[in-house]
Coordinates of C-alpha atoms in Angstrom, one line a residue:
Chain A
M1 CA -37.8 99.5 189.3
G2 CA -36.4 102.4 187.3
V3 CA -32.9 103.4 186.6
D4 CA -30.0 102.9 188.9
I5 CA -28.1 106.2 188.6
S6 CA -28.1 106.6 192.5
G7 CA -24.4 106.2 192.7
I8 CA -23.5 109.5 190.9
L9 CA -26.2 111.7 192.3
E10 CA -25.6 113.9 195.6
K11 CA -28.7 113.8 197.8
R12 CA -29.5 116.2 200.7
Q13 CA -31.3 115.1 203.8
I14 CA -34.5 117.3 204.5
E15 CA -37.4 117.1 207.0
L16 CA -40.9 117.2 206.3
G17 CA -41.2 120.6 207.2
D18 CA -38.9 121.9 204.7
L19 CA -41.5 121.0 202.2
Q20 CA -44.3 123.2 203.9
G21 CA -46.2 125.2 201.6
T22 CA -45.2 123.1 198.4
R23 CA -47.2 121.1 196.0
V24 CA -45.7 117.8 195.1
A25 CA -46.5 115.4 192.4
V26 CA -46.6 111.9 194.0
D27 CA -45.7 109.0 191.6
A28 CA -48.9 107.1 192.4
Y29 CA -48.3 103.7 191.3
N30 CA -44.6 103.8 192.9
T31 CA -46.2 105.1 196.1
I32 CA -49.1 102.8 196.4
Y33 CA -46.8 99.6 195.5
Q34 CA -44.8 100.6 198.6
F35 CA -47.7 100.6 200.8
V36 CA -49.0 97.3 199.5
S37 CA -45.5 95.7 199.8
A38 CA -44.6 97.2 203.1
I39 CA -48.0 97.3 205.1
R40 CA -48.3 93.5 206.0
Q41 CA -48.6 91.2 208.9
P42 CA -45.4 89.9 210.4
D43 CA -45.7 86.6 208.4
G44 CA -46.0 88.5 205.2
T45 CA -49.9 88.2 204.7
P46 CA -51.1 91.7 203.5
L47 CA -53.7 93.6 205.5
S48 CA -57.3 92.9 204.7
D49 CA -60.8 93.3 206.2
S50 CA -63.0 90.2 207.3
N51 CA -64.2 89.8 203.7
G52 CA -60.6 89.2 202.7
M53 CA -60.4 92.7 200.8
P54 CA -57.0 94.0 200.9
T55 CA -56.4 97.4 202.8
S56 CA -52.9 98.1 202.8
H57 CA -53.2 100.5 199.9
L58 CA -55.9 102.4 202.0
I59 CA -54.1 102.6 205.2
G60 CA -51.0 103.7 203.6
L61 CA -52.7 106.5 201.6
L62 CA -55.0 107.6 204.6
H63 CA -52.1 108.1 207.0
R64 CA -49.4 109.2 204.9
N65 CA -51.6 111.8 203.4
V66 CA -52.8 113.2 206.6
R67 CA -49.1 113.5 207.6
L68 CA -48.5 115.4 204.3
I69 CA -51.4 117.8 204.5
S70 CA -51.1 118.6 208.3
A71 CA -47.3 119.5 207.3
G72 CA -48.7 121.9 204.7
I73 CA -47.7 120.0 201.9
R74 CA -50.2 119.6 199.0
P75 CA -49.8 116.1 197.2
F76 CA -51.0 115.6 193.5
Y77 CA -51.0 112.0 192.5
V78 CA -50.0 110.8 189.0
F79 CA -51.2 107.4 187.8
D80 CA -49.2 105.7 184.9
G81 CA -51.4 105.4 181.8
F82 CA -50.4 103.0 179.0
P83 CA -47.1 101.7 179.4
S84 CA -44.8 102.5 176.3
E85 CA -44.1 99.3 174.2
L86 CA -40.6 99.7 174.9
K87 CA -41.4 98.8 178.4
A88 CA -42.8 95.3 177.7
A89 CA -39.8 93.5 178.4
T90 CA -39.4 94.9 181.7
L91 CA -43.0 94.3 182.6
E92 CA -42.5 90.7 181.7
K93 CA -39.4 90.3 183.7
R94 CA -41.2 91.7 186.6
K95 CA -44.1 89.2 186.3
Q96 CA -41.7 86.6 186.3
I97 CA -39.9 87.8 189.3
K98 CA -43.2 87.7 191.1
I99 CA -44.2 84.0 190.0
R100 CA -40.8 82.9 191.5
A101 CA -41.1 84.9 194.6
D102 CA -44.8 83.5 194.9
E103 CA -43.4 79.9 195.1
K104 CA -40.5 80.8 197.4
Y105 CA -43.0 82.8 199.7
R106 CA -44.9 79.4 200.1
E107 CA -41.9 77.2 200.6
A108 CA -40.9 79.9 203.4
V109 CA -44.3 79.7 205.0
E110 CA -44.2 75.9 205.2
K111 CA -40.9 76.0 206.7
K112 CA -42.2 78.5 209.3
D113 CA -39.4 81.0 208.4
M114 CA -41.2 84.3 208.9
A115 CA -38.4 86.6 208.1
K116 CA -37.8 84.9 204.8
A117 CA -41.6 84.8 204.1
Y118 CA -42.0 88.4 204.7
S119 CA -39.3 89.3 202.4
Y120 CA -40.6 87.1 199.5
A121 CA -44.2 88.2 200.2
M122 CA -42.8 91.7 199.5
Q123 CA -41.7 90.7 196.2
T124 CA -45.0 89.1 195.3
T125 CA -46.7 92.5 195.4
R126 CA -49.2 93.2 192.7
L127 CA -51.3 96.2 192.4
T128 CA -54.8 95.1 191.2
E129 CA -57.2 97.2 189.1
D130 CA -59.4 97.1 192.2
M131 CA -56.7 98.5 194.3
I132 CA -56.1 101.2 191.9
E133 CA -59.8 102.3 191.5
E134 CA -60.1 102.4 195.5
S135 CA -56.9 104.4 195.8
M136 CA -58.5 106.9 193.5
R137 CA -61.7 106.9 195.4
I138 CA -60.0 107.3 198.8
L139 CA -58.0 110.2 197.4
D140 CA -61.1 111.7 195.9
L141 CA -62.9 111.6 199.3
M142 CA -59.9 113.0 201.0
G143 CA -60.2 116.1 198.6
I144 CA -56.6 115.3 196.9
P145 CA -56.4 115.8 193.2
Y146 CA -55.0 113.0 190.8
M147 CA -54.8 112.2 187.3
T148 CA -53.8 109.6 184.9
A149 CA -50.9 110.2 182.8
P150 CA -50.8 109.5 179.2
A151 CA -47.9 107.0 179.7
D152 CA -45.3 107.0 182.5
G153 CA -46.6 109.0 185.6
E154 CA -43.1 110.5 186.3
A155 CA -43.0 112.1 182.7
Q156 CA -46.3 113.8 183.0
A157 CA -45.1 114.9 186.8
S158 CA -41.9 116.1 185.5
Q159 CA -43.4 118.2 183.0
M160 CA -45.5 119.8 185.4
A161 CA -42.8 120.6 187.6
L162 CA -40.9 122.2 185.0
K163 CA -43.9 124.4 184.2
G164 CA -43.6 125.3 187.9
D165 CA -47.2 123.8 188.7
V166 CA -45.6 121.4 191.2
W167 CA -42.6 122.1 193.1
A168 CA -41.2 118.5 193.4
I169 CA -41.7 114.9 192.4
A170 CA -42.0 112.3 195.2
S171 CA -40.9 108.8 193.8
Q172 CA -38.4 106.2 194.9
D173 CA -37.2 106.1 191.3
F174 CA -34.7 108.4 189.8
D175 CA -36.6 108.5 186.4
S176 CA -38.1 111.9 187.0
L177 CA -34.9 113.4 186.8
L178 CA -34.3 112.1 183.2
Y179 CA -37.7 113.8 182.3
G180 CA -36.1 116.9 183.5
A181 CA -37.8 117.3 187.0
P182 CA -35.9 120.0 188.9
R183 CA -36.3 118.3 192.2
L184 CA -36.8 114.8 193.3
V185 CA -37.9 113.8 196.7
R186 CA -37.3 110.2 198.0
N187 CA -38.7 108.4 201.0
L188 CA -41.5 110.9 201.4
N189 CA -44.2 108.3 201.8
M190 CA -41.9 106.2 204.3
S191 CA -40.0 108.7 206.5
G192 CA -40.0 108.2 210.2
R193 CA -38.9 105.2 212.4
R194 CA -39.5 102.1 210.4
K195 CA -39.4 98.5 211.3
M196 CA -37.1 96.3 209.5
P197 CA -39.1 93.5 207.7
G198 CA -38.9 90.3 209.5
R199 CA -36.7 91.6 212.4
R200 CA -37.1 93.4 215.6
E201 CA -35.1 96.4 214.4
F202 CA -36.0 99.8 213.8
R203 CA -34.4 102.0 211.2
E204 CA -34.6 105.7 210.9
V205 CA -35.7 106.7 207.1
H206 CA -34.9 110.4 206.0
I207 CA -36.3 112.3 203.3
E208 CA -33.9 112.9 200.4
M209 CA -33.9 115.8 198.0
I210 CA -32.1 115.5 194.8
E211 CA -31.8 118.5 192.6
L212 CA -31.1 118.1 189.0
E213 CA -29.4 121.3 188.0
P214 CA -26.8 121.2 190.7
N215 CA -26.1 117.5 190.2
L216 CA -25.5 118.4 186.6
R217 CA -23.2 121.2 187.4
R218 CA -21.1 119.2 189.9
L219 CA -20.7 116.3 187.3
G220 CA -20.1 118.6 184.5
I221 CA -22.6 116.8 182.0
S222 CA -26.0 117.8 180.5
R223 CA -29.3 116.4 181.0
E224 CA -29.1 114.6 177.5
Q225 CA -25.7 113.0 178.7
L226 CA -27.4 111.9 182.1
V227 CA -30.1 110.1 179.8
D228 CA -27.3 108.5 177.9
I229 CA -25.8 107.2 181.3
A230 CA -29.1 105.8 182.3
I231 CA -29.6 104.2 178.8
L232 CA -26.0 102.7 179.2
V233 CA -26.8 101.4 182.9
G234 CA -30.4 100.0 181.6
T235 CA -33.8 101.8 181.9
D236 CA -37.3 100.4 182.1
F237 CA -37.3 100.8 178.2
N238 CA -33.7 99.2 177.4
E239 CA -31.5 96.5 178.8
G240 CA -28.4 98.4 179.1
V241 CA -24.8 97.4 178.6
R242 CA -23.8 94.6 180.6
G243 CA -21.0 95.7 183.2
V244 CA -21.8 99.2 182.9
G245 CA -22.7 101.1 186.0
A246 CA -23.6 104.8 186.6
K247 CA -19.8 105.5 187.3
K248 CA -18.7 103.9 184.2
G249 CA -21.4 105.6 182.3
L250 CA -20.3 108.9 183.7
A251 CA -16.6 108.5 182.8
A252 CA -17.8 107.7 179.1
M253 CA -19.7 110.8 178.7
L254 CA -16.8 112.9 180.2
K255 CA -14.4 111.5 177.9
D256 CA -16.5 110.9 174.6
G257 CA -19.7 113.2 175.0
S258 CA -22.2 110.7 174.0
I259 CA -22.9 107.0 173.4
E260 CA -22.2 107.2 169.7
S261 CA -19.0 108.5 170.1
S262 CA -18.0 106.3 172.9
Q263 CA -16.8 102.8 173.0
Y264 CA -20.5 101.6 173.6
A265 CA -21.7 102.8 170.1
E266 CA -22.2 99.4 169.1
S267 CA -23.7 98.2 172.2
I268 CA -27.3 99.8 171.9
P269 CA -29.0 99.6 168.5
A270 CA -29.3 103.0 167.0
E271 CA -33.0 102.9 166.8
L272 CA -33.7 101.9 170.2
L273 CA -31.1 104.6 171.5
S274 CA -33.0 107.2 169.6
R275 CA -36.4 106.1 170.8
V276 CA -35.4 105.8 174.4
R277 CA -33.7 109.3 174.3
E278 CA -37.1 110.6 172.8
T279 CA -39.1 109.0 175.6
F280 CA -37.0 110.7 178.4
L281 CA -36.5 114.2 176.5
H282 CA -39.8 114.5 174.7
P283 CA -42.3 112.8 176.9
S284 CA -46.1 112.9 176.1
F285 CA -47.7 115.3 178.4
I286 CA -51.5 116.4 179.2
Q287 CA -51.7 120.0 179.6
D288 CA -55.1 119.7 181.2
Y289 CA -55.2 119.1 185.0
G290 CA -56.9 120.3 187.7
L291 CA -54.8 121.3 190.7
E292 CA -57.5 121.8 193.2
W293 CA -57.4 120.6 196.9
R294 CA -60.6 120.5 198.7
Q295 CA -61.9 119.7 202.2
P296 CA -62.3 116.1 202.9
D297 CA -65.6 114.4 202.4
G298 CA -66.0 113.3 206.1
E299 CA -69.5 111.4 205.5
G300 CA -68.1 109.6 202.3
L301 CA -64.9 108.5 203.7
T302 CA -66.4 107.1 206.9
E303 CA -69.0 105.2 204.7
F304 CA -66.1 104.0 202.5
L305 CA -63.6 103.0 205.2
C306 CA -65.6 102.1 208.2
H307 CA -68.8 100.5 206.5
E308 CA -66.9 99.0 203.5
H309 CA -63.6 98.1 205.1
E310 CA -64.1 97.9 208.8
F311 CA -61.7 100.8 209.8
S312 CA -62.4 102.2 213.2
R313 CA -64.4 105.2 213.7
E314 CA -61.9 106.9 215.9
S315 CA -59.0 106.3 213.3
V316 CA -61.1 107.8 210.6
E317 CA -62.1 110.7 212.7
E318 CA -58.7 111.3 213.5
A319 CA -57.5 111.4 210.0
L320 CA -60.3 113.7 209.0
A321 CA -59.2 116.2 211.5
G322 CA -55.6 116.0 210.0
L323 CA -57.0 116.4 206.4
K324 CA -58.7 119.8 207.1
L325 CA -57.0 122.3 204.7
A326 CA -55.7 125.6 206.3
D327 CA -56.5 128.5 204.1
V328 CA -53.6 128.6 201.9
T329 CA -55.1 130.9 199.3
R330 CA -53.7 134.4 198.8
Q331 CA -55.5 137.5 197.4
Q332 CA -53.9 138.3 194.0
S333 CA -53.4 141.6 192.8
L334 CA -54.7 142.6 189.3
D335 CA -51.3 143.8 188.2
R336 CA -50.6 140.1 187.8
W337 CA -52.9 140.4 184.6
S338 CA -51.6 143.6 183.3
Chain B
M1 CA -66.5 172.0 180.2
L2 CA -69.7 170.4 181.3
K3 CA -73.1 171.5 181.6
A4 CA -75.6 168.8 182.3
S5 CA -78.6 167.8 184.2
A6 CA -79.7 164.3 185.4
K7 CA -82.2 162.5 187.5
A8 CA -80.8 162.2 190.9
D9 CA -81.2 158.4 191.2
I10 CA -79.1 158.1 188.0
L11 CA -76.2 160.1 189.6
K12 CA -76.8 158.1 193.0
Q13 CA -76.2 154.7 191.2
I14 CA -73.0 156.1 189.5
V15 CA -71.9 157.1 193.0
D16 CA -72.7 153.7 194.6
V17 CA -70.9 151.6 191.7
V18 CA -67.8 153.8 192.1
S19 CA -67.6 154.1 195.7
T20 CA -67.5 150.5 196.1
L21 CA -63.8 150.6 195.0
V22 CA -62.6 154.2 195.5
D23 CA -63.1 157.3 197.5
E24 CA -61.9 159.7 194.8
A25 CA -62.1 159.3 191.2
K26 CA -61.0 161.1 187.9
F27 CA -64.1 161.5 185.5
N28 CA -63.1 162.0 181.9
V29 CA -65.8 164.2 180.2
D30 CA -66.2 164.6 176.5
A31 CA -69.0 165.6 173.9
D32 CA -70.5 162.1 174.1
G33 CA -70.5 161.6 177.7
I34 CA -68.6 160.9 180.7
S35 CA -66.5 157.8 181.5
L36 CA -64.1 156.5 184.2
K37 CA -61.4 153.9 185.0
A38 CA -60.3 153.4 188.5
V39 CA -58.4 150.7 190.5
D40 CA -58.7 150.2 194.2
P41 CA -55.9 151.1 196.4
A42 CA -54.9 147.4 196.7
H43 CA -55.0 146.9 193.1
V44 CA -57.5 144.0 193.7
A45 CA -60.5 145.4 191.8
M46 CA -61.1 147.6 188.8
I47 CA -63.8 149.6 187.5
E48 CA -64.6 151.0 183.9
L49 CA -67.8 153.1 183.6
T50 CA -69.2 154.8 180.5
L51 CA -72.2 157.0 180.6
G52 CA -73.6 158.2 177.3
K53 CA -75.3 161.5 176.8
G54 CA -78.6 159.8 176.9
A55 CA -78.3 159.3 180.5
F56 CA -78.7 163.0 181.1
E57 CA -81.8 165.2 180.6
N58 CA -79.5 167.5 178.9
Y59 CA -75.8 167.4 178.3
E60 CA -73.1 169.6 176.9
G61 CA -69.6 168.6 177.2
E62 CA -66.0 169.3 176.1
E63 CA -63.1 167.2 176.7
T64 CA -62.1 167.7 180.4
E65 CA -61.4 165.9 183.7
L66 CA -63.1 166.2 186.8
G67 CA -61.4 164.8 190.1
I68 CA -64.3 164.0 192.4
D69 CA -64.6 163.2 196.0
I70 CA -67.1 160.3 195.8
E71 CA -67.9 160.3 199.4
K72 CA -68.6 164.2 199.4
L73 CA -70.7 163.9 196.4
K74 CA -72.7 161.0 198.0
E75 CA -73.5 163.3 200.7
I76 CA -74.6 166.1 198.7
L77 CA -77.0 164.0 196.4
K78 CA -78.9 163.0 199.9
L79 CA -80.2 166.3 199.5
A80 CA -82.0 165.3 196.5
H81 CA -85.3 163.4 196.4
A82 CA -86.2 160.7 193.9
G83 CA -87.2 162.3 190.7
D84 CA -85.7 165.5 191.6
S85 CA -83.3 166.8 188.7
V86 CA -79.7 167.6 189.5
R87 CA -78.0 170.1 187.5
L88 CA -74.1 169.8 187.3
E89 CA -71.9 172.6 185.9
H90 CA -68.0 172.7 185.8
N91 CA -66.5 176.0 186.8
E92 CA -63.1 175.8 185.4
D93 CA -61.6 179.0 186.9
K94 CA -62.4 178.0 190.5
N95 CA -61.9 174.2 189.8
Q96 CA -65.4 173.6 191.3
L97 CA -68.4 171.6 190.4
I98 CA -71.5 173.5 190.9
I99 CA -74.3 171.2 191.9
K100 CA -78.0 172.7 191.9
I101 CA -80.7 170.6 193.5
G102 CA -84.1 172.5 193.6
A103 CA -83.2 175.8 195.4
V104 CA -80.1 174.6 196.7
T105 CA -76.7 175.4 195.2
R106 CA -73.5 173.6 196.0
R107 CA -70.1 174.4 195.3
M108 CA -68.1 171.4 195.5
S109 CA -64.2 171.9 195.0
L110 CA -62.6 169.3 192.8
V111 CA -59.6 167.1 193.6
D112 CA -56.4 167.8 191.7
T113 CA -56.1 165.1 189.0
A114 CA -52.5 165.4 188.1
G115 CA -51.6 162.3 189.9
M116 CA -54.7 160.3 189.0
S117 CA -53.9 158.4 186.0
D118 CA -56.0 156.1 184.2
P119 CA -55.0 152.4 185.3
K120 CA -54.2 149.9 182.7
V121 CA -57.0 147.5 182.0
P122 CA -55.7 143.9 182.0
N123 CA -56.4 142.1 178.6
I124 CA -57.8 138.9 179.9
E125 CA -59.7 136.3 178.0
L126 CA -62.1 134.4 180.1
P127 CA -63.5 130.9 178.8
T128 CA -67.0 131.1 180.6
T129 CA -69.8 133.5 180.0
M130 CA -73.0 133.8 181.7
K131 CA -76.0 136.0 182.4
L132 CA -78.1 136.2 185.3
K133 CA -80.4 138.1 187.5
A134 CA -78.7 140.5 189.8
E135 CA -81.1 139.0 192.5
E136 CA -79.8 135.5 192.1
L137 CA -76.3 136.7 192.3
N138 CA -76.9 138.6 195.5
Y139 CA -78.8 135.6 196.9
G140 CA -75.7 133.3 196.5
I141 CA -73.8 136.1 198.2
K142 CA -76.1 136.5 201.0
A143 CA -75.9 132.4 201.4
S144 CA -72.1 132.5 201.7
E145 CA -71.8 135.4 204.0
S146 CA -72.6 133.7 207.3
V147 CA -69.9 130.9 206.2
S148 CA -66.7 132.4 205.0
D149 CA -65.0 135.6 203.9
H150 CA -64.6 134.0 200.4
I151 CA -66.8 132.8 197.7
A152 CA -66.0 130.2 195.1
L153 CA -67.7 130.8 191.7
V154 CA -67.7 127.5 189.7
A155 CA -69.3 127.0 186.3
D156 CA -69.3 124.2 183.7
E157 CA -71.7 123.5 180.8
T158 CA -74.5 122.7 182.8
S159 CA -74.5 125.0 186.0
F160 CA -73.3 128.0 187.9
E161 CA -72.4 127.6 191.5
M162 CA -71.7 129.9 194.4
S163 CA -70.1 128.1 197.2
S164 CA -68.2 128.6 200.6
E165 CA -66.4 126.8 203.0
G166 CA -65.7 127.9 206.4
D167 CA -63.9 125.9 209.4
S168 CA -67.0 123.8 210.2
D169 CA -69.9 125.1 207.9
S170 CA -70.3 125.2 204.2
V171 CA -72.7 126.2 201.6
D172 CA -73.6 125.8 197.8
Y173 CA -75.9 127.8 195.9
K174 CA -76.4 126.0 192.6
L175 CA -78.0 127.4 189.5
P176 CA -78.8 124.9 186.7
K177 CA -78.5 126.2 183.2
E178 CA -82.1 126.7 182.9
K179 CA -82.2 129.1 185.7
L180 CA -79.8 131.5 183.9
L181 CA -80.5 133.8 181.2
Q182 CA -77.3 132.5 179.3
L183 CA -74.5 130.0 179.9
E184 CA -71.4 129.4 177.6
A185 CA -69.0 127.2 179.1
K186 CA -66.3 124.8 178.0
G187 CA -65.2 122.6 180.7
K188 CA -65.3 123.3 184.5
V189 CA -63.8 126.6 185.7
R190 CA -63.3 127.6 189.3
S191 CA -61.9 130.8 191.0
L192 CA -62.2 132.1 194.5
F193 CA -62.9 135.7 195.5
P194 CA -62.9 137.9 198.4
L195 CA -66.5 138.2 199.6
D196 CA -66.4 141.6 200.8
Y197 CA -65.3 143.1 197.4
F198 CA -67.5 140.7 195.5
S199 CA -70.7 141.4 197.6
N200 CA -70.2 145.3 197.4
M201 CA -70.0 145.1 193.7
A202 CA -73.0 142.9 193.5
K203 CA -75.0 145.1 195.7
A204 CA -74.2 148.1 193.6
I205 CA -76.1 146.4 190.6
S206 CA -79.7 147.7 190.9
S207 CA -82.4 145.2 191.4
G208 CA -84.2 143.9 188.2
S209 CA -80.9 144.1 186.3
E210 CA -79.2 141.6 184.3
V211 CA -75.5 140.9 185.1
K212 CA -73.1 139.4 182.7
L213 CA -70.3 137.5 184.4
N214 CA -67.1 136.1 182.7
L215 CA -65.1 133.5 184.6
G216 CA -62.0 131.4 184.3
N217 CA -59.8 129.2 186.4
N218 CA -58.0 131.0 189.1
Y219 CA -58.5 134.0 187.1
P220 CA -60.2 137.5 187.6
V221 CA -64.0 137.5 187.2
K222 CA -65.5 140.3 185.0
L223 CA -69.0 141.5 186.0
E224 CA -70.7 143.6 183.5
F225 CA -74.2 145.5 183.9
E226 CA -75.9 148.5 182.4
I227 CA -77.1 151.4 184.5
A228 CA -79.1 154.5 183.6
G229 CA -81.5 152.8 181.7
G230 CA -79.1 151.3 179.1
N231 CA -77.4 154.6 178.7
G232 CA -74.6 153.6 181.0
H233 CA -72.3 150.5 181.1
V234 CA -70.3 149.2 184.1
R235 CA -67.6 146.7 184.0
Y236 CA -65.9 145.5 187.2
L237 CA -63.0 143.3 187.4
L238 CA -61.9 141.4 190.6
A239 CA -58.7 139.4 191.0
P240 CA -59.1 135.9 192.6
R241 CA -57.6 134.5 195.8
V242 CA -55.1 131.8 194.4
E243 CA -53.3 129.2 196.3
S244 CA -49.7 130.2 196.9

């Protein structure tokens, strides 16, 4: 879900090729969730093999990473760790939405309303432990590095971007900007021509680049103030103030400087305010991560996908060719260490 | 001032370890022996050499610098047979090194050292240290040479591995801790190196020697070994290939 501050941010349309030669930290849960929610049969049934084991996450990860790697992009997947206790309410709300969507999905199937069924099915999407484990396994076999963050994956990814270890964060959510990521890339995992759910329509989805500093400069606010705007709008960690969107939040910051000095001072409990700020401005971070891209393990990938999940041999072989890493290492000079 | 004599094979060994990186080098002479620091023209690798006076049959030195054309010295030493003594004398007036091998007297003019300053040695801390036989190192290199132009050196608490990946082929040579003379590691490290440099360095180590290897993650590798029967010490530093 994330925070809705889209309305005040300027986005730039880019092409996949513009990211050539960069390392991108991918918000793993966010991305796999998209695959599982979007890769379905027309009536909304998730894709699975003949044993009923879901395969949408594997199909998505395989084909999308082939595209990224053959475009010269180096993806690094960051999985969420333990959610902050502040997030409990959000998680509970999501659970309720899924339960309701489940019921509506079944109703729609009974009424044979496929478009509705598809759209409700998307809302029921859950990532199971098995899916996450299998996602890590396929990444490993593809030679793509990943890690589990101490808490929010976007927090870890953003710190890595601030250190310069990755160039941008790929996520649909805007939270990484609050965590200080200099660049956010949206739609990286769904760009191209996409069929609209439940309809015979196609839509062109473009990759969007959102840069933090230029946006802050244009808006005339600091990152701390952007975090305050997000808190007013509502984040995964707090409810937000009813009736306040990004534009009203921005206006308050420009006028008063912070939540405390604004008309909303009473609307957010002081302790919650300081904890949510702390979460975004000083997130927990693991210093030790391996950023190493390897050649894919062809045998392992064939065994996993063809034997365990009935992928066709041709599609896996084609993918393997795309996953071959070109030599991207450069000889360093000792002067770098002098 | 330098007046010394040494066994030909010791001088040949010095020429070998230096010539892997540079064609010309400045040797620093003093009362205790000879030393050298040099970096290759591409600044990819560096050598630090010290040779105590114990490496010589007799040795008299006073602080001076000798600019030596390594290739030329290599050719001259070919005149000596194994076990021959080679006499070296610096003629300061003519700026020549006078080399006597048996009845041959060869006067070699020295290179001007004015433009040859000692390179700055990077101060790097490397987390992983191991010792192994030169033969093991060279075996791993030989295994890699038919596969790629690069070699990855990987180590953790349990093993040291040399591996290479080509377009279609790959090779690993893994040495478990028991096969190493020493291994001190904390976590896994991996760095990738240009095989031509690494191979030339390793080949300069005389067989039967032990080599100490210091490794980090995407960091230069340090190779250290003794020469001249323990009277000399060589330290090589090689910069890695790193993903850009």
